[in-house]
Amino acid sequence: MAFALLHNSPTTSPLTFMGSSHSNSPRLKLLFLFFFLCFLSPNDFSADAFTGTYGVNYGRIADNLPSPHSVVTLLKAAKIKNVRIYDADHQVLDAFKGSGLELIVGLGNEFLKDISLGEDRAMNWIKENVEPYLPGTKIVGIAVGNEILGGTDIELWEALLPSVKNVYAALQRLNLHKKIELSSPNSEAVFANSFPPSACIFRPDIAVFMVPLLQFFSQIGSPFYINAYPFLAYKSDPEHIDLNYAIFQPNSGIFDAKTNLHYDNMFDAQVDAAYAALEKAGFEKMEVIVSETGWASRGDENEAGASLQNAKTYNRNLKKRLAKKKGTPYKPKEPVRAYVFALFNENLKPGPTSERNFGLFKPDGSISYDVGFTGLRDSSGVGILQGLVSRCLCSLVLAIVLLNSVW
């Protein structure tokens, strides 16, 4: 709006538009300029670098995170529009109302066995956790479970497809099925092998459950979500995997003899491995979306590659790669979309040290390391309000100088 005010027609000055009768006064014009400059941020002068191919996972297994309202401010400052959470927390849904941010909510693994029993169970969940927040909160997807297939609970494997069908049926009854996408993110454990990419297939024991699920997803137009972590692959075999290949740095890459394709980074190879598995299962037209990817900034002694520098390099290069909206060697016309893990370090997550150190931002809203984002606070501790005051003071000095020259 402010930019538009400076570009009114010749017959309407900014101050006339505001209702002033002194549109020709240089002093008032400069005063308006002062207020205009005061409320601009540095990002208002630069092109928007976020393209819709980049999202982030907002995990909250921690006791030191900022409020959901502050998180909305952080996401908007960073120009991250696509967000995924692992539940349907009502405080988060309230905070996102009116923000314009697009949100995938999670239907937790703990609900699947119950929801698989009947459509009414799914309807109750949606009426409590989704429908009341629409359309103010832009809930664009529901992830039914997380990394179910490939896990250890066979009963959950059996409950997954009935749960997905019941949720979809409930969405249909509410006329929301064309507005809210269903998915179910998978780990790399669903594959029997993934090297070279063209050789990837689903594990035979999982394929029995995966293929019917994919058939239903294909019918309703849902993509295949995969959690792709070059970090985990490198950590498991640092002697045989080139670190530069894992973090998008210059390297000799790998060659897939079957497809005659060359890969210069593991991320693309993992995505194409998923495409190969889908194709062999009969779903060559299904899109692959990366539901999680990231790199740990700290780890235990036996967690090779977990370091601040590697995390910075991986995430910075990933951000650049996604911004190009390009595809993979096997699917060059399908721009890759990915949700990065994660927004914050989560200090209460169990497991090795790396599990608690994937965050792009610190709990105070400052960046963990520079990948090109704006934080709520910079590394010296200067907050948004302090920055705004600083810009206003600079603008005031400029206005005074200009006014003195007029007078």
mmCIF file of C-alpha atoms in Angstrom:
data_model
loop_
_atom_site.group_PDB
_atom_site.id
_atom_site.type_symbol
_atom_site.label_atom_id
_atom_site.label_comp_id
_atom_site.label_asym_id
_atom_site.label_seq_id
_atom_site.Cartn_x
_atom_site.Cartn_y
_atom_site.Cartn_z
ATOM 1 C CA MET A 1 0.000 0.000 0.000
ATOM 2 C CA ALA A 2 2.788 2.471 0.913
ATOM 3 C CA PHE A 3 4.529 1.826 -2.407
ATOM 4 C CA ALA A 4 1.276 2.446 -4.270
ATOM 5 C CA LEU A 5 0.805 5.778 -2.511
ATOM 6 C CA LEU A 6 4.038 7.058 -4.003
ATOM 7 C CA HIS A 7 2.752 6.210 -7.470
ATOM 8 C CA ASN A 8 -0.629 7.939 -7.641
ATOM 9 C CA SER A 9 -1.785 9.672 -10.801
ATOM 10 C CA PRO A 10 -0.425 13.180 -11.497
ATOM 11 C CA THR A 11 -3.673 14.739 -10.322
ATOM 12 C CA THR A 12 -3.598 13.033 -6.920
ATOM 13 C CA SER A 13 -0.658 13.602 -4.627
ATOM 14 C CA PRO A 14 -0.014 11.302 -1.640
ATOM 15 C CA LEU A 15 -1.220 13.932 0.780
ATOM 16 C CA THR A 16 -4.375 14.677 -1.185
ATOM 17 C CA PHE A 17 -5.116 10.968 -1.073
ATOM 18 C CA MET A 18 -4.775 11.156 2.712
ATOM 19 C CA GLY A 19 -7.252 14.040 2.846
ATOM 20 C CA SER A 20 -4.834 16.916 3.340
ATOM 21 C CA SER A 21 -5.579 20.362 1.887
ATOM 22 C CA HIS A 22 -1.858 21.198 1.788
ATOM 23 C CA SER A 23 -0.781 18.804 -0.951
ATOM 24 C CA ASN A 24 1.756 21.288 -2.357
ATOM 25 C CA SER A 25 3.604 21.824 0.930
ATOM 26 C CA PRO A 26 7.190 20.494 0.682
ATOM 27 C CA ARG A 27 7.339 20.242 4.473
ATOM 28 C CA LEU A 28 4.286 18.000 4.681
ATOM 29 C CA LYS A 29 5.478 15.865 1.788
ATOM 30 C CA LEU A 30 8.788 15.303 3.542
ATOM 31 C CA LEU A 31 6.971 14.528 6.788
ATOM 32 C CA PHE A 32 4.955 11.884 4.945
ATOM 33 C CA LEU A 33 8.202 10.545 3.475
ATOM 34 C CA PHE A 34 9.611 10.207 6.981
ATOM 35 C CA PHE A 35 6.713 8.056 8.155
ATOM 36 C CA PHE A 36 6.892 6.028 4.960
ATOM 37 C CA LEU A 37 10.590 5.274 5.449
ATOM 38 C CA CYS A 38 10.104 4.578 9.123
ATOM 39 C CA PHE A 39 7.893 1.563 8.575
ATOM 40 C CA LEU A 40 9.755 -0.004 5.682
ATOM 41 C CA SER A 41 11.888 -3.044 6.379
ATOM 42 C CA PRO A 42 15.051 -3.895 4.420
ATOM 43 C CA ASN A 43 13.117 -6.677 2.683
ATOM 44 C CA ASP A 44 10.771 -4.110 1.152
ATOM 45 C CA PHE A 45 13.604 -3.046 -1.108
ATOM 46 C CA SER A 46 14.571 -6.509 -2.339
ATOM 47 C CA ALA A 47 12.974 -9.205 -4.468
ATOM 48 C CA ASP A 48 11.082 -11.983 -2.745
ATOM 49 C CA ALA A 49 13.440 -14.991 -2.667
ATOM 50 C CA PHE A 50 10.861 -17.572 -1.651
ATOM 51 C CA THR A 51 9.153 -19.355 -4.460
ATOM 52 C CA GLY A 52 6.633 -21.780 -3.001
ATOM 53 C CA THR A 53 8.976 -24.755 -3.291
ATOM 54 C CA TYR A 54 10.368 -24.211 0.210
ATOM 55 C CA GLY A 55 8.584 -25.086 3.450
ATOM 56 C CA VAL A 56 9.493 -25.808 7.034
ATOM 57 C CA ASN A 57 8.521 -28.270 9.754
ATOM 58 C CA TYR A 58 7.463 -26.556 12.980
ATOM 59 C CA GLY A 59 8.158 -29.155 15.662
ATOM 60 C CA ARG A 60 7.482 -28.290 19.291
ATOM 61 C CA ILE A 61 8.981 -31.007 21.488
ATOM 62 C CA ALA A 62 10.667 -28.381 23.646
ATOM 63 C CA ASP A 63 10.061 -26.211 26.703
ATOM 64 C CA ASN A 64 11.831 -23.044 25.552
ATOM 65 C CA LEU A 65 10.155 -22.061 22.286
ATOM 66 C CA PRO A 66 8.574 -18.686 21.480
ATOM 67 C CA SER A 67 4.797 -18.359 21.451
ATOM 68 C CA PRO A 68 2.942 -19.461 18.303
ATOM 69 C CA HIS A 69 2.102 -15.784 17.618
ATOM 70 C CA SER A 70 5.816 -14.949 17.671
ATOM 71 C CA VAL A 71 6.452 -17.900 15.366
ATOM 72 C CA VAL A 72 3.984 -16.441 12.852
ATOM 73 C CA THR A 73 5.924 -13.167 12.981
ATOM 74 C CA LEU A 74 9.165 -15.084 12.459
ATOM 75 C CA LEU A 75 7.825 -17.064 9.498
ATOM 76 C CA LYS A 76 6.459 -13.957 7.814
ATOM 77 C CA ALA A 77 9.752 -12.106 8.353
ATOM 78 C CA ALA A 78 11.589 -15.076 6.810
ATOM 79 C CA LYS A 79 9.001 -15.213 3.996
ATOM 80 C CA ILE A 80 8.304 -18.893 4.630
ATOM 81 C CA LYS A 81 4.730 -19.574 3.578
ATOM 82 C CA ASN A 82 4.479 -23.366 3.703
ATOM 83 C CA VAL A 83 4.468 -24.872 7.195
ATOM 84 C CA ARG A 84 3.950 -28.363 8.543
ATOM 85 C CA ILE A 85 3.136 -29.272 12.152
ATOM 86 C CA TYR A 86 2.902 -32.746 13.655
ATOM 87 C CA ASP A 87 -0.434 -32.325 15.411
ATOM 88 C CA ALA A 88 -3.393 -29.955 15.364
ATOM 89 C CA ASP A 89 -2.571 -27.843 18.400
ATOM 90 C CA HIS A 90 -5.328 -25.301 18.903
ATOM 91 C CA GLN A 91 -3.012 -22.510 20.069
ATOM 92 C CA VAL A 92 -1.027 -22.853 16.861
ATOM 93 C CA LEU A 93 -4.169 -22.937 14.729
ATOM 94 C CA ASP A 94 -5.463 -19.799 16.462
ATOM 95 C CA ALA A 95 -2.145 -18.005 16.014
ATOM 96 C CA PHE A 96 -2.037 -18.784 12.289
ATOM 97 C CA LYS A 97 -5.492 -17.310 11.706
ATOM 98 C CA GLY A 98 -5.365 -14.483 9.200
ATOM 99 C CA SER A 99 -1.643 -14.933 8.587
ATOM 100 C CA GLY A 100 -1.968 -16.298 5.062
ATOM 101 C CA LEU A 101 0.503 -19.056 5.942
ATOM 102 C CA GLU A 102 -0.412 -22.435 4.477
ATOM 103 C CA LEU A 103 -0.487 -25.175 7.056
ATOM 104 C CA ILE A 104 -0.376 -28.962 6.976
ATOM 105 C CA VAL A 105 -1.619 -30.398 10.263
ATOM 106 C CA GLY A 106 -0.793 -33.831 11.569
ATOM 107 C CA LEU A 107 -3.160 -36.539 12.666
ATOM 108 C CA GLY A 108 -0.907 -38.245 15.199
ATOM 109 C CA ASN A 109 0.007 -41.917 15.119
ATOM 110 C CA GLU A 110 -1.713 -42.378 18.470
ATOM 111 C CA PHE A 111 -5.133 -41.690 16.883
ATOM 112 C CA LEU A 112 -4.922 -44.073 13.928
ATOM 113 C CA LYS A 113 -6.193 -47.262 15.509
ATOM 114 C CA ASP A 114 -9.303 -45.481 16.754
ATOM 115 C CA ILE A 115 -9.957 -43.531 13.551
ATOM 116 C CA SER A 116 -9.547 -46.676 11.457
ATOM 117 C CA LEU A 117 -12.657 -48.091 13.149
ATOM 118 C CA GLY A 118 -15.158 -45.730 11.572
ATOM 119 C CA GLU A 119 -15.821 -42.583 9.581
ATOM 120 C CA ASP A 120 -17.578 -41.033 12.570
ATOM 121 C CA ARG A 121 -14.286 -41.111 14.509
ATOM 122 C CA ALA A 122 -12.578 -39.217 11.688
ATOM 123 C CA MET A 123 -15.478 -36.761 11.499
ATOM 124 C CA ASN A 124 -15.203 -36.016 15.211
ATOM 125 C CA TRP A 125 -11.485 -35.311 14.863
ATOM 126 C CA ILE A 126 -11.987 -32.986 11.885
ATOM 127 C CA LYS A 127 -14.870 -31.137 13.544
ATOM 128 C CA GLU A 128 -12.709 -30.548 16.611
ATOM 129 C CA ASN A 129 -9.350 -29.807 14.995
ATOM 130 C CA VAL A 130 -9.895 -28.568 11.440
ATOM 131 C CA GLU A 131 -13.345 -27.270 10.501
ATOM 132 C CA PRO A 132 -13.697 -24.639 13.295
ATOM 133 C CA TYR A 133 -10.501 -22.910 12.126
ATOM 134 C CA LEU A 134 -11.447 -22.598 8.477
ATOM 135 C CA PRO A 135 -11.179 -20.462 6.447
ATOM 136 C CA GLY A 136 -9.256 -18.017 8.665
ATOM 137 C CA THR A 137 -6.466 -20.515 9.242
ATOM 138 C CA LYS A 138 -5.327 -21.841 5.869
ATOM 139 C CA ILE A 139 -5.239 -25.555 6.591
ATOM 140 C CA VAL A 140 -4.285 -26.996 3.215
ATOM 141 C CA GLY A 141 -3.383 -30.543 4.191
ATOM 142 C CA ILE A 142 -3.695 -33.323 6.739
ATOM 143 C CA ALA A 143 -0.813 -35.738 7.234
ATOM 144 C CA VAL A 144 -2.358 -38.978 8.455
ATOM 145 C CA GLY A 145 0.312 -40.496 10.670
ATOM 146 C CA ASN A 146 4.066 -40.061 10.303
ATOM 147 C CA GLU A 147 6.520 -42.747 9.185
ATOM 148 C CA ILE A 148 3.996 -45.530 9.842
ATOM 149 C CA LEU A 149 5.079 -48.004 7.179
ATOM 150 C CA GLY A 150 8.623 -49.064 7.931
ATOM 151 C CA GLY A 151 8.047 -48.628 11.650
ATOM 152 C CA THR A 152 7.731 -51.476 14.148
ATOM 153 C CA ASP A 153 3.991 -51.426 14.933
ATOM 154 C CA ILE A 154 2.301 -53.773 12.457
ATOM 155 C CA GLU A 155 -1.119 -52.866 13.863
ATOM 156 C CA LEU A 156 -0.488 -49.289 12.724
ATOM 157 C CA TRP A 157 0.424 -50.567 9.261
ATOM 158 C CA GLU A 158 -2.987 -52.229 9.136
ATOM 159 C CA ALA A 159 -4.782 -49.137 10.465
ATOM 160 C CA LEU A 160 -3.225 -46.619 8.085
ATOM 161 C CA LEU A 161 -5.289 -47.130 4.922
ATOM 162 C CA PRO A 162 -8.652 -47.410 6.729
ATOM 163 C CA SER A 163 -7.784 -44.212 8.616
ATOM 164 C CA VAL A 164 -6.930 -42.363 5.399
ATOM 165 C CA LYS A 165 -10.177 -43.515 3.781
ATOM 166 C CA ASN A 166 -12.248 -42.494 6.797
ATOM 167 C CA VAL A 167 -10.645 -39.048 6.933
ATOM 168 C CA TYR A 168 -11.242 -38.540 3.221
ATOM 169 C CA ALA A 169 -14.874 -39.643 3.521
ATOM 170 C CA ALA A 170 -15.395 -37.154 6.350
ATOM 171 C CA LEU A 171 -13.798 -34.380 4.275
ATOM 172 C CA GLN A 172 -16.120 -35.279 1.407
ATOM 173 C CA ARG A 173 -19.179 -34.970 3.598
ATOM 174 C CA LEU A 174 -17.994 -31.528 4.701
ATOM 175 C CA ASN A 175 -17.170 -30.556 1.093
ATOM 176 C CA LEU A 176 -13.530 -30.027 2.058
ATOM 177 C CA HIS A 177 -11.953 -32.853 0.049
ATOM 178 C CA LYS A 178 -10.981 -30.519 -2.809
ATOM 179 C CA LYS A 179 -9.432 -27.964 -0.453
ATOM 180 C CA ILE A 180 -7.465 -30.172 1.938
ATOM 181 C CA GLU A 181 -4.884 -32.647 0.674
ATOM 182 C CA LEU A 182 -4.271 -35.968 2.400
ATOM 183 C CA SER A 183 -0.820 -37.460 2.782
ATOM 184 C CA SER A 184 1.179 -39.841 4.960
ATOM 185 C CA PRO A 185 4.931 -39.132 5.152
ATOM 186 C CA ASN A 186 7.329 -42.053 4.844
ATOM 187 C CA SER A 187 10.861 -42.708 6.000
ATOM 188 C CA GLU A 188 13.597 -44.227 3.829
ATOM 189 C CA ALA A 189 12.912 -47.484 5.717
ATOM 190 C CA VAL A 190 10.095 -48.265 3.248
ATOM 191 C CA PHE A 191 12.710 -48.985 0.550
ATOM 192 C CA ALA A 192 14.614 -52.228 0.083
ATOM 193 C CA ASN A 193 17.479 -50.347 -1.565
ATOM 194 C CA SER A 194 18.070 -46.930 -3.036
ATOM 195 C CA PHE A 195 21.424 -47.113 -4.831
ATOM 196 C CA PRO A 196 21.697 -46.407 -7.625
ATOM 197 C CA PRO A 197 18.451 -44.414 -7.742
ATOM 198 C CA SER A 198 16.987 -46.448 -10.618
ATOM 199 C CA ALA A 199 17.284 -49.660 -8.567
ATOM 200 C CA CYS A 200 15.057 -48.479 -5.735
ATOM 201 C CA ILE A 201 12.052 -50.648 -4.838
ATOM 202 C CA PHE A 202 9.685 -50.869 -1.885
ATOM 203 C CA ARG A 203 10.422 -53.547 0.680
ATOM 204 C CA PRO A 204 8.318 -56.610 -0.161
ATOM 205 C CA ASP A 205 6.783 -56.805 3.325
ATOM 206 C CA ILE A 206 5.797 -53.127 3.125
ATOM 207 C CA ALA A 207 4.619 -53.228 -0.488
ATOM 208 C CA VAL A 208 1.637 -55.333 0.602
ATOM 209 C CA PHE A 209 0.397 -52.288 2.546
ATOM 210 C CA MET A 210 1.993 -49.541 0.460
ATOM 211 C CA VAL A 211 0.486 -50.421 -2.926
ATOM 212 C CA PRO A 212 -3.178 -50.245 -1.789
ATOM 213 C CA LEU A 213 -2.399 -46.956 -0.029
ATOM 214 C CA LEU A 214 -0.815 -45.569 -3.190
ATOM 215 C CA GLN A 215 -3.778 -46.737 -5.235
ATOM 216 C CA PHE A 216 -6.095 -44.682 -3.043
ATOM 217 C CA PHE A 217 -3.774 -41.675 -3.055
ATOM 218 C CA SER A 218 -3.612 -41.931 -6.845
ATOM 219 C CA GLN A 219 -7.407 -41.874 -7.054
ATOM 220 C CA ILE A 220 -7.703 -38.722 -4.936
ATOM 221 C CA GLY A 221 -4.663 -36.962 -6.423
ATOM 222 C CA SER A 222 -2.355 -37.074 -3.402
ATOM 223 C CA PRO A 223 1.448 -37.014 -3.735
ATOM 224 C CA PHE A 224 4.000 -39.367 -2.184
ATOM 225 C CA TYR A 225 5.738 -37.804 0.829
ATOM 226 C CA ILE A 226 9.254 -38.971 1.698
ATOM 227 C CA ASN A 227 11.562 -37.890 4.533
ATOM 228 C CA ALA A 228 14.899 -37.631 2.703
ATOM 229 C CA TYR A 229 18.007 -37.105 4.846
ATOM 230 C CA PRO A 230 21.445 -37.160 3.205
ATOM 231 C CA PHE A 231 22.714 -36.494 6.749
ATOM 232 C CA LEU A 232 21.450 -39.870 7.981
ATOM 233 C CA ALA A 233 22.917 -41.664 4.969
ATOM 234 C CA TYR A 234 26.290 -39.993 5.449
ATOM 235 C CA LYS A 235 26.267 -40.625 9.199
ATOM 236 C CA SER A 236 25.681 -44.323 8.624
ATOM 237 C CA ASP A 237 28.566 -44.746 6.144
ATOM 238 C CA PRO A 238 31.032 -41.835 6.181
ATOM 239 C CA GLU A 239 33.850 -43.987 4.818
ATOM 240 C CA HIS A 240 32.123 -44.631 1.511
ATOM 241 C CA ILE A 241 30.023 -41.476 1.028
ATOM 242 C CA ASP A 242 31.628 -38.226 -0.051
ATOM 243 C CA LEU A 243 30.610 -35.463 2.360
ATOM 244 C CA ASN A 244 30.634 -32.935 -0.471
ATOM 245 C CA TYR A 245 28.128 -35.103 -2.360
ATOM 246 C CA ALA A 246 25.862 -35.048 0.696
ATOM 247 C CA ILE A 247 25.961 -31.272 1.284
ATOM 248 C CA PHE A 248 25.716 -29.950 -2.306
ATOM 249 C CA GLN A 249 29.403 -29.057 -2.582
ATOM 250 C CA PRO A 250 31.519 -29.648 -5.738
ATOM 251 C CA ASN A 251 32.285 -33.357 -6.188
ATOM 252 C CA SER A 252 32.593 -36.043 -8.857
ATOM 253 C CA GLY A 253 29.092 -37.365 -8.089
ATOM 254 C CA ILE A 254 27.673 -40.749 -9.078
ATOM 255 C CA PHE A 255 26.572 -42.251 -12.359
ATOM 256 C CA ASP A 256 23.435 -44.370 -12.762
ATOM 257 C CA ALA A 257 24.245 -46.739 -15.605
ATOM 258 C CA LYS A 258 20.647 -47.870 -16.140
ATOM 259 C CA THR A 259 19.294 -44.362 -16.776
ATOM 260 C CA ASN A 260 22.580 -42.877 -17.994
ATOM 261 C CA LEU A 261 22.076 -40.031 -15.501
ATOM 262 C CA HIS A 262 24.687 -38.242 -13.404
ATOM 263 C CA TYR A 263 23.979 -37.021 -9.859
ATOM 264 C CA ASP A 264 26.077 -34.334 -8.199
ATOM 265 C CA ASN A 265 24.158 -34.393 -4.898
ATOM 266 C CA MET A 266 22.511 -37.037 -2.738
ATOM 267 C CA PHE A 267 19.282 -35.090 -2.226
ATOM 268 C CA ASP A 268 18.349 -35.372 -5.918
ATOM 269 C CA ALA A 269 19.356 -39.032 -5.903
ATOM 270 C CA GLN A 270 17.064 -39.752 -2.947
ATOM 271 C CA VAL A 271 14.128 -38.033 -4.633
ATOM 272 C CA ASP A 272 14.694 -39.959 -7.867
ATOM 273 C CA ALA A 273 15.007 -43.200 -5.917
ATOM 274 C CA ALA A 274 11.468 -42.566 -4.633
ATOM 275 C CA TYR A 275 10.290 -41.916 -8.199
ATOM 276 C CA ALA A 276 11.873 -45.209 -9.304
ATOM 277 C CA ALA A 277 10.135 -47.163 -6.533
ATOM 278 C CA LEU A 278 6.793 -45.574 -7.417
ATOM 279 C CA GLU A 279 7.264 -46.359 -11.088
ATOM 280 C CA LYS A 280 8.021 -50.019 -10.394
ATOM 281 C CA ALA A 281 4.904 -50.192 -8.209
ATOM 282 C CA GLY A 282 2.783 -48.779 -11.052
ATOM 283 C CA PHE A 283 2.532 -45.112 -10.033
ATOM 284 C CA GLU A 284 4.843 -43.369 -12.472
ATOM 285 C CA LYS A 285 2.681 -40.209 -12.548
ATOM 286 C CA MET A 286 2.625 -39.624 -8.786
ATOM 287 C CA GLU A 287 4.535 -36.568 -7.556
ATOM 288 C CA VAL A 288 7.205 -36.923 -4.878
ATOM 289 C CA ILE A 289 7.345 -34.231 -2.189
ATOM 290 C CA VAL A 290 10.043 -34.169 0.468
ATOM 291 C CA SER A 291 8.236 -33.912 3.794
ATOM 292 C CA GLU A 292 11.447 -33.641 5.820
ATOM 293 C CA THR A 293 15.079 -32.920 5.087
ATOM 294 C CA GLY A 294 17.782 -31.190 7.083
ATOM 295 C CA TRP A 295 21.201 -31.431 8.699
ATOM 296 C CA ALA A 296 22.169 -31.546 12.370
ATOM 297 C CA SER A 297 24.379 -28.744 13.696
ATOM 298 C CA ARG A 298 25.570 -30.864 16.657
ATOM 299 C CA GLY A 299 25.858 -34.552 17.395
ATOM 300 C CA ASP A 300 27.496 -37.217 19.497
ATOM 301 C CA GLU A 301 31.075 -38.328 18.832
ATOM 302 C CA ASN A 302 29.873 -41.203 16.664
ATOM 303 C CA GLU A 303 27.571 -38.984 14.557
ATOM 304 C CA ALA A 304 29.771 -38.190 11.596
ATOM 305 C CA GLY A 305 29.087 -34.927 9.813
ATOM 306 C CA ALA A 306 27.007 -33.303 12.554
ATOM 307 C CA SER A 307 28.471 -29.800 12.761
ATOM 308 C CA LEU A 308 27.427 -26.177 12.527
ATOM 309 C CA GLN A 309 29.393 -25.643 9.324
ATOM 310 C CA ASN A 310 27.917 -28.681 7.570
ATOM 311 C CA ALA A 311 24.386 -27.738 8.656
ATOM 312 C CA LYS A 312 24.892 -24.219 7.342
ATOM 313 C CA THR A 313 26.321 -25.474 4.043
ATOM 314 C CA TYR A 314 23.580 -28.051 3.479
ATOM 315 C CA ASN A 315 20.679 -25.766 4.325
ATOM 316 C CA ARG A 316 22.047 -22.777 2.445
ATOM 317 C CA ASN A 317 22.663 -24.862 -0.680
ATOM 318 C CA LEU A 318 19.289 -26.604 -0.348
ATOM 319 C CA LYS A 319 17.535 -23.249 -0.144
ATOM 320 C CA LYS A 320 19.296 -22.070 -3.297
ATOM 321 C CA ARG A 321 18.523 -25.315 -5.074
ATOM 322 C CA LEU A 322 14.799 -25.165 -4.263
ATOM 323 C CA ALA A 323 14.585 -21.498 -5.222
ATOM 324 C CA LYS A 324 15.561 -22.426 -8.778
ATOM 325 C CA LYS A 325 12.318 -24.428 -9.137
ATOM 326 C CA LYS A 326 14.146 -27.108 -11.047
ATOM 327 C CA GLY A 327 13.516 -30.817 -11.180
ATOM 328 C CA THR A 328 15.765 -33.828 -10.706
ATOM 329 C CA PRO A 329 17.854 -35.611 -13.351
ATOM 330 C CA TYR A 330 15.098 -38.212 -13.829
ATOM 331 C CA LYS A 331 12.184 -35.765 -13.540
ATOM 332 C CA PRO A 332 13.589 -32.467 -14.879
ATOM 333 C CA LYS A 333 10.140 -30.940 -15.480
ATOM 334 C CA GLU A 334 8.877 -31.619 -11.927
ATOM 335 C CA PRO A 335 10.163 -28.860 -9.595
ATOM 336 C CA VAL A 336 11.146 -30.357 -6.259
ATOM 337 C CA ARG A 337 9.258 -29.129 -3.201
ATOM 338 C CA ALA A 338 10.569 -29.756 0.293
ATOM 339 C CA TYR A 339 9.772 -29.071 3.940
ATOM 340 C CA VAL A 340 12.973 -28.478 5.869
ATOM 341 C CA PHE A 341 13.424 -29.955 9.306
ATOM 342 C CA ALA A 342 13.216 -27.964 11.435
ATOM 343 C CA LEU A 343 12.247 -24.466 12.494
ATOM 344 C CA PHE A 344 13.775 -24.795 15.993
ATOM 345 C CA ASN A 345 16.034 -27.055 17.982
ATOM 346 C CA GLU A 346 13.773 -29.236 20.146
ATOM 347 C CA ASN A 347 15.478 -29.719 23.484
ATOM 348 C CA LEU A 348 13.130 -32.427 24.784
ATOM 349 C CA LYS A 349 13.412 -34.841 21.864
ATOM 350 C CA PRO A 350 14.770 -38.245 22.861
ATOM 351 C CA GLY A 351 17.588 -40.029 21.086
ATOM 352 C CA PRO A 352 21.102 -38.957 20.081
ATOM 353 C CA THR A 353 22.271 -35.358 20.359
ATOM 354 C CA SER A 354 21.616 -34.712 16.669
ATOM 355 C CA GLU A 355 17.865 -35.143 17.211
ATOM 356 C CA ARG A 356 17.822 -31.952 19.285
ATOM 357 C CA ASN A 357 19.911 -29.855 16.892
ATOM 358 C CA PHE A 358 18.220 -29.489 13.504
ATOM 359 C CA GLY A 359 16.830 -25.983 14.084
ATOM 360 C CA LEU A 360 17.268 -23.079 11.671
ATOM 361 C CA PHE A 361 16.411 -20.670 14.493
ATOM 362 C CA LYS A 362 17.175 -20.389 18.193
ATOM 363 C CA PRO A 363 14.412 -20.166 20.830
ATOM 364 C CA ASP A 364 14.850 -16.382 21.066
ATOM 365 C CA GLY A 365 14.070 -16.083 17.350
ATOM 366 C CA SER A 366 17.623 -15.385 16.190
ATOM 367 C CA ILE A 367 19.127 -17.480 13.399
ATOM 368 C CA SER A 368 21.140 -20.578 14.344
ATOM 369 C CA TYR A 369 23.402 -19.883 11.375
ATOM 370 C CA ASP A 370 23.137 -17.720 8.281
ATOM 371 C CA VAL A 371 21.327 -19.321 5.349
ATOM 372 C CA GLY A 372 19.735 -16.063 4.214
ATOM 373 C CA PHE A 373 16.820 -15.711 6.629
ATOM 374 C CA THR A 374 15.722 -12.803 8.809
ATOM 375 C CA GLY A 375 15.249 -13.712 12.464
ATOM 376 C CA LEU A 376 13.162 -12.064 15.164
ATOM 377 C CA ARG A 377 16.473 -11.050 16.701
ATOM 378 C CA ASP A 378 19.861 -10.728 15.091
ATOM 379 C CA SER A 379 22.964 -12.441 16.447
ATOM 380 C CA SER A 380 23.877 -9.405 18.564
ATOM 381 C CA GLY A 381 20.510 -9.497 20.335
ATOM 382 C CA VAL A 382 18.886 -6.540 18.583
ATOM 383 C CA GLY A 383 15.159 -7.278 18.277
ATOM 384 C CA ILE A 384 12.623 -6.242 15.659
ATOM 385 C CA LEU A 385 11.372 -3.335 17.800
ATOM 386 C CA GLN A 386 14.901 -2.058 18.365
ATOM 387 C CA GLY A 387 15.594 -2.355 14.642
ATOM 388 C CA LEU A 388 12.419 -0.438 13.844
ATOM 389 C CA VAL A 389 13.397 2.346 16.259
ATOM 390 C CA SER A 390 16.852 2.492 14.709
ATOM 391 C CA ARG A 391 15.392 2.841 11.199
ATOM 392 C CA CYS A 392 12.995 5.538 12.407
ATOM 393 C CA LEU A 393 15.847 7.537 13.928
ATOM 394 C CA CYS A 394 17.811 7.318 10.701
ATOM 395 C CA SER A 395 14.748 8.414 8.755
ATOM 396 C CA LEU A 396 14.169 11.295 11.201
ATOM 397 C CA VAL A 397 17.725 12.564 10.723
ATOM 398 C CA LEU A 398 17.239 12.398 6.960
ATOM 399 C CA ALA A 399 13.936 14.267 7.202
ATOM 400 C CA ILE A 400 15.467 17.002 9.368
ATOM 401 C CA VAL A 401 18.298 17.502 6.889
ATOM 402 C CA LEU A 402 15.845 17.720 3.997
ATOM 403 C CA LEU A 403 13.533 20.096 5.871
ATOM 404 C CA ASN A 404 16.449 22.383 6.724
ATOM 405 C CA SER A 405 17.394 22.515 3.062
ATOM 406 C CA VAL A 406 13.805 23.508 2.159
ATOM 407 C CA TRP A 407 13.558 26.111 4.879
#
